[in-house]
Amino acid sequence: MRRILEGLGFLRTLFFTLPLIYLSTVALGVVAEVIAPFDRQRQWQHQLARLWARLLLVFSLVRVRVRGREHLAADRHYVYVANHQSYADVPVLLACLPPGVRFMAKASLFAIPFTGWYMRRAGHLPIDIDANKVHANARRLLQAVRSIRQGYSIVVFPEGGRSRSGALEEFKTGIFLAALKAGAPVVPVTIAGTKRVLALDSWAIHPGRVDLVFDTPVPTDGMEKAQLDGLVQQVRQRIEQNLLEVSR
C-alpha cells in the first residue's frame, strides 16, 4: 500500500504539481527580471517571492497552520532560526514570514536559473557549507550583520542542511554571533510536517498540513561573546521542545 501511495504521489507530482510549479517559477521570474531596474528597494521582488511560495503550497495541496505570530513586532527586525527537514521548508517560510526578509542559503542554489537569479537580485545571502571556506563565510556573516543593521530580517537553517534522520541536529554558531554583533533578537522557528510533504531524496509531493511555530524572540542586547553557546543551546532547546509538542 505504501508503494502504491508513493507511486500515485509521484504521478500527481509529475503531471500536475511540477508543471504548475515550473510555469509559475518561469512566469514570475520573467516579471521579476522586467521590474528589477525599477525596484531599487527590492520590495516587489519580495512580494513576488511570497506569491511564488503561496502558489507552490496551493499547487502542492499543502496547508500551513501558523502559531506564535503575535510574538513578532511589525517594526522590529529579527534573526529567524529554523530547523530544516525538507526543501518544502523554504516556500513555507517565504509564504508566512513578514516581508523584508533575507535568507542565508547554500551558495550552490544561486546558480539555479530563475530561482538563483531572483535570490541574488533580492539580496539573499549565499553561505558555503564547506567548513574549510572560513574566510568566505566570515565575509558573508559580515554581510548578514550589515543587512540586519539596514533593517532586514535574516532567515537561517543553522543545522547547515536538511536533517536526514528527522531529528534536530547540532547548530552552527556563525549566525548567532552575527545576531550578537547586530543586537538583533533571535526567533526560534519550528517547522513540522514538511518531511511528510516532501521527503528527503524524493520528488513525490504529498498533500498535508505543516505546522509553523514562532517562539518568543530571545533578546541579544548586552550579550557578550562568552554567552554565545548559551544562546545557541537556548534556541535549540526551544525548537526541540516545540517539535515534541507539535508531534503529540
CSV table of C-alpha atoms in Angstrom, one decimal:
chain,number,residue,atom,x,y,z
A,1,MET,CA,0.0,0.0,0.0
A,2,ARG,CA,2.8,2.4,0.8
A,3,ARG,CA,4.4,1.8,-2.6
A,4,ILE,CA,1.0,2.4,-4.3
A,5,LEU,CA,0.6,5.7,-2.4
A,6,GLU,CA,4.1,6.7,-3.3
A,7,GLY,CA,3.5,5.9,-6.9
A,8,LEU,CA,0.3,7.9,-7.0
A,9,GLY,CA,2.1,10.8,-5.3
A,10,PHE,CA,4.9,10.7,-7.9
A,11,LEU,CA,2.4,10.7,-10.8
A,12,ARG,CA,0.4,13.6,-9.4
A,13,THR,CA,3.7,15.5,-8.8
A,14,LEU,CA,5.0,14.7,-12.4
A,15,PHE,CA,1.8,15.6,-14.3
A,16,PHE,CA,0.1,18.2,-12.1
A,17,THR,CA,2.3,19.8,-9.4
A,18,LEU,CA,5.6,20.1,-11.1
A,19,PRO,CA,4.3,21.6,-14.4
A,20,LEU,CA,2.4,24.3,-12.4
A,21,ILE,CA,5.4,25.0,-10.2
A,22,TYR,CA,7.6,25.2,-13.3
A,23,LEU,CA,5.3,27.6,-15.1
A,24,SER,CA,4.8,29.8,-12.1
A,25,THR,CA,8.5,30.0,-11.5
A,26,VAL,CA,9.3,31.0,-15.1
A,27,ALA,CA,6.4,33.5,-15.3
A,28,LEU,CA,7.2,35.2,-12.0
A,29,GLY,CA,10.9,35.0,-12.8
A,30,VAL,CA,10.3,36.9,-16.1
A,31,VAL,CA,8.2,39.5,-14.2
A,32,ALA,CA,11.0,39.9,-11.6
A,33,GLU,CA,13.6,40.5,-14.4
A,34,VAL,CA,11.4,43.1,-16.1
A,35,ILE,CA,10.7,45.1,-12.9
A,36,ALA,CA,14.2,44.8,-11.4
A,37,PRO,CA,15.5,48.1,-12.8
A,38,PHE,CA,12.6,49.9,-11.2
A,39,ASP,CA,12.6,48.1,-7.9
A,40,ARG,CA,15.7,49.6,-6.2
A,41,GLN,CA,14.3,48.8,-2.7
A,42,ARG,CA,13.5,45.2,-3.8
A,43,GLN,CA,10.0,45.5,-2.3
A,44,TRP,CA,8.3,44.0,-5.4
A,45,GLN,CA,11.0,41.2,-5.6
A,46,HIS,CA,9.9,40.1,-2.1
A,47,GLN,CA,6.2,40.3,-2.9
A,48,LEU,CA,6.8,38.2,-6.0
A,49,ALA,CA,8.7,35.7,-3.9
A,50,ARG,CA,5.8,35.4,-1.4
A,51,LEU,CA,3.3,35.0,-4.2
A,52,TRP,CA,5.5,32.3,-5.7
A,53,ALA,CA,5.7,30.4,-2.4
A,54,ARG,CA,2.0,30.6,-1.8
A,55,LEU,CA,1.3,29.3,-5.3
A,56,LEU,CA,3.6,26.4,-4.7
A,57,LEU,CA,1.7,25.5,-1.5
A,58,VAL,CA,-1.6,25.7,-3.3
A,59,PHE,CA,-0.4,23.6,-6.2
A,60,SER,CA,1.0,21.0,-3.7
A,61,LEU,CA,-2.2,21.0,-1.7
A,62,VAL,CA,-0.3,21.9,1.4
A,63,ARG,CA,-1.9,24.0,4.2
A,64,VAL,CA,0.1,25.7,6.9
A,65,ARG,CA,-1.0,26.2,10.5
A,66,VAL,CA,0.8,29.2,12.0
A,67,ARG,CA,1.2,29.8,15.7
A,68,GLY,CA,3.0,32.5,17.6
A,69,ARG,CA,2.8,35.2,15.0
A,70,GLU,CA,1.7,37.6,17.9
A,71,HIS,CA,5.3,37.4,19.2
A,72,LEU,CA,6.6,39.3,16.2
A,73,ALA,CA,6.5,43.1,16.3
A,74,ALA,CA,5.9,44.8,12.9
A,75,ASP,CA,8.6,47.4,13.5
A,76,ARG,CA,11.4,45.1,14.5
A,77,HIS,CA,13.8,43.0,12.5
A,78,TYR,CA,15.0,39.6,13.7
A,79,VAL,CA,17.2,36.7,13.0
A,80,TYR,CA,14.9,33.8,12.4
A,81,VAL,CA,16.5,30.4,13.2
A,82,ALA,CA,14.6,27.4,11.9
A,83,ASN,CA,15.0,23.6,11.8
A,84,HIS,CA,15.4,22.1,8.4
A,85,GLN,CA,13.8,18.8,7.2
A,86,SER,CA,12.7,19.3,3.6
A,87,TYR,CA,13.0,21.5,0.5
A,88,ALA,CA,9.4,22.4,1.4
A,89,ASP,CA,10.6,24.4,4.4
A,90,VAL,CA,11.6,27.4,2.1
A,91,PRO,CA,8.2,28.1,0.5
A,92,VAL,CA,6.5,27.5,3.9
A,93,LEU,CA,8.7,30.2,5.4
A,94,LEU,CA,8.5,32.6,2.4
A,95,ALA,CA,4.7,32.4,2.4
A,96,CYS,CA,4.3,33.1,6.1
A,97,LEU,CA,7.1,35.4,7.2
A,98,PRO,CA,6.6,39.1,7.2
A,99,PRO,CA,8.0,40.9,4.1
A,100,GLY,CA,11.6,42.2,4.1
A,101,VAL,CA,13.5,39.1,5.0
A,102,ARG,CA,16.7,37.7,3.5
A,103,PHE,CA,17.6,34.1,3.5
A,104,MET,CA,21.1,32.8,4.1
A,105,ALA,CA,21.2,29.8,1.7
A,106,LYS,CA,23.6,27.3,0.2
A,107,ALA,CA,25.8,29.1,-2.4
A,108,SER,CA,25.0,26.3,-5.0
A,109,LEU,CA,21.4,27.4,-5.1
A,110,PHE,CA,22.3,30.8,-6.5
A,111,ALA,CA,23.4,29.1,-9.7
A,112,ILE,CA,19.9,27.7,-10.5
A,113,PRO,CA,18.2,29.5,-13.4
A,114,PHE,CA,15.3,31.9,-12.4
A,115,THR,CA,15.4,30.9,-8.7
A,116,GLY,CA,19.1,31.7,-8.2
A,117,TRP,CA,18.8,34.8,-10.3
A,118,TYR,CA,16.0,36.1,-8.1
A,119,MET,CA,17.9,35.2,-4.9
A,120,ARG,CA,20.8,37.4,-6.0
A,121,ARG,CA,18.6,40.3,-7.1
A,122,ALA,CA,16.5,40.2,-3.9
A,123,GLY,CA,19.6,40.4,-1.7
A,124,HIS,CA,19.6,36.9,-0.2
A,125,LEU,CA,23.0,35.8,1.1
A,126,PRO,CA,25.0,32.8,0.0
A,127,ILE,CA,26.7,30.7,2.5
A,128,ASP,CA,29.0,27.7,1.8
A,129,ILE,CA,28.5,24.6,3.9
A,130,ASP,CA,32.2,23.7,3.3
A,131,ALA,CA,33.8,24.2,6.7
A,132,ASN,CA,37.1,24.9,5.0
A,133,LYS,CA,35.9,28.1,3.4
A,134,VAL,CA,36.2,30.1,6.6
A,135,HIS,CA,37.2,33.5,5.2
A,136,ALA,CA,34.5,33.5,2.5
A,137,ASN,CA,31.8,32.6,5.1
A,138,ALA,CA,33.2,35.2,7.5
A,139,ARG,CA,32.7,37.9,4.9
A,140,ARG,CA,29.1,36.6,4.3
A,141,LEU,CA,28.4,36.8,8.0
A,142,LEU,CA,29.5,40.4,8.0
A,143,GLN,CA,27.1,40.9,5.1
A,144,ALA,CA,24.4,39.5,7.3
A,145,VAL,CA,25.3,41.9,10.1
A,146,ARG,CA,25.1,44.8,7.7
A,147,SER,CA,21.7,43.6,6.4
A,148,ILE,CA,20.3,43.5,9.9
A,149,ARG,CA,21.6,47.0,10.7
A,150,GLN,CA,20.0,48.2,7.4
A,151,GLY,CA,16.6,46.9,8.8
A,152,TYR,CA,16.3,43.5,7.2
A,153,SER,CA,15.5,40.3,9.0
A,154,ILE,CA,17.6,37.2,8.3
A,155,VAL,CA,16.4,33.6,8.0
A,156,VAL,CA,18.8,30.8,8.6
A,157,PHE,CA,18.8,27.0,8.9
A,158,PRO,CA,21.6,26.6,11.4
A,159,GLU,CA,21.9,22.8,11.0
A,160,GLY,CA,23.7,23.5,7.8
A,161,GLY,CA,21.4,21.3,5.7
A,162,ARG,CA,18.4,19.1,5.8
A,163,SER,CA,18.3,16.6,8.7
A,164,ARG,CA,18.4,13.1,7.2
A,165,SER,CA,17.2,11.4,10.4
A,166,GLY,CA,14.5,14.0,11.1
A,167,ALA,CA,16.0,14.6,14.5
A,168,LEU,CA,17.3,18.1,15.3
A,169,GLU,CA,21.0,18.3,14.6
A,170,GLU,CA,23.7,20.5,16.2
A,171,PHE,CA,23.5,24.2,15.3
A,172,LYS,CA,26.4,26.1,13.7
A,173,THR,CA,27.1,29.2,15.7
A,174,GLY,CA,28.0,31.8,13.0
A,175,ILE,CA,24.6,33.4,12.6
A,176,PHE,CA,24.2,33.7,16.3
A,177,LEU,CA,27.4,35.6,16.5
A,178,ALA,CA,26.1,37.9,13.8
A,179,ALA,CA,22.9,38.4,15.8
A,180,LEU,CA,25.0,39.4,18.8
A,181,LYS,CA,27.1,41.9,16.8
A,182,ALA,CA,23.9,43.5,15.3
A,183,GLY,CA,22.0,43.3,18.6
A,184,ALA,CA,19.1,41.6,16.8
A,185,PRO,CA,16.6,39.3,18.7
A,186,VAL,CA,16.7,35.6,17.7
A,187,VAL,CA,13.4,34.0,16.9
A,188,PRO,CA,13.3,30.2,17.3
A,189,VAL,CA,11.2,28.9,14.4
A,190,THR,CA,9.8,25.3,14.4
A,191,ILE,CA,8.7,23.6,11.2
A,192,ALA,CA,6.9,20.3,11.5
A,193,GLY,CA,5.3,18.2,8.7
A,194,THR,CA,7.3,19.2,5.7
A,195,LYS,CA,9.2,15.8,5.7
A,196,ARG,CA,5.9,14.1,5.1
A,197,VAL,CA,5.0,16.5,2.3
A,198,LEU,CA,8.4,16.2,0.5
A,199,ALA,CA,10.7,13.5,1.9
A,200,LEU,CA,14.4,13.6,1.5
A,201,ASP,CA,15.7,12.1,-1.8
A,202,SER,CA,12.1,12.0,-3.2
A,203,TRP,CA,10.3,14.1,-5.9
A,204,ALA,CA,6.8,13.0,-4.8
A,205,ILE,CA,5.0,15.8,-3.2
A,206,HIS,CA,2.1,14.7,-0.9
A,207,PRO,CA,-0.8,16.9,0.3
A,208,GLY,CA,-0.8,17.6,4.0
A,209,ARG,CA,-0.6,20.0,6.9
A,210,VAL,CA,2.5,21.8,8.1
A,211,ASP,CA,2.9,23.4,11.5
A,212,LEU,CA,4.9,26.6,11.8
A,213,VAL,CA,5.6,27.9,15.3
A,214,PHE,CA,7.2,31.3,16.0
A,215,ASP,CA,8.6,31.2,19.6
A,216,THR,CA,9.2,34.3,21.8
A,217,PRO,CA,12.2,36.3,20.5
A,218,VAL,CA,15.4,35.9,22.5
A,219,PRO,CA,17.0,39.3,23.1
A,220,THR,CA,20.7,39.7,22.4
A,221,ASP,CA,21.2,43.3,23.5
A,222,GLY,CA,24.1,43.4,26.0
A,223,MET,CA,25.1,39.8,25.4
A,224,GLU,CA,28.8,39.1,25.4
A,225,LYS,CA,30.6,36.6,23.1
A,226,ALA,CA,31.2,34.4,26.1
A,227,GLN,CA,27.4,33.9,26.3
A,228,LEU,CA,27.2,32.6,22.7
A,229,ASP,CA,27.0,28.9,23.5
A,230,GLY,CA,24.2,29.5,26.0
A,231,LEU,CA,22.2,31.4,23.4
A,232,VAL,CA,22.6,28.7,20.8
A,233,GLN,CA,21.5,26.0,23.3
A,234,GLN,CA,18.6,28.0,24.5
A,235,VAL,CA,17.3,28.5,20.9
A,236,ARG,CA,17.9,24.9,20.0
A,237,GLN,CA,16.1,23.6,23.1
A,238,ARG,CA,13.0,25.7,22.3
A,239,ILE,CA,12.8,24.3,18.8
A,240,GLU,CA,13.3,20.8,20.1
A,241,GLN,CA,10.5,21.3,22.7
A,242,ASN,CA,8.1,22.7,20.1
A,243,LEU,CA,8.8,19.7,17.8
A,244,LEU,CA,7.8,17.4,20.6
A,245,GLU,CA,4.7,19.3,21.4
A,246,VAL,CA,3.5,19.6,17.8
A,247,SER,CA,4.1,15.8,17.2
A,248,ARG,CA,1.8,14.8,20.2
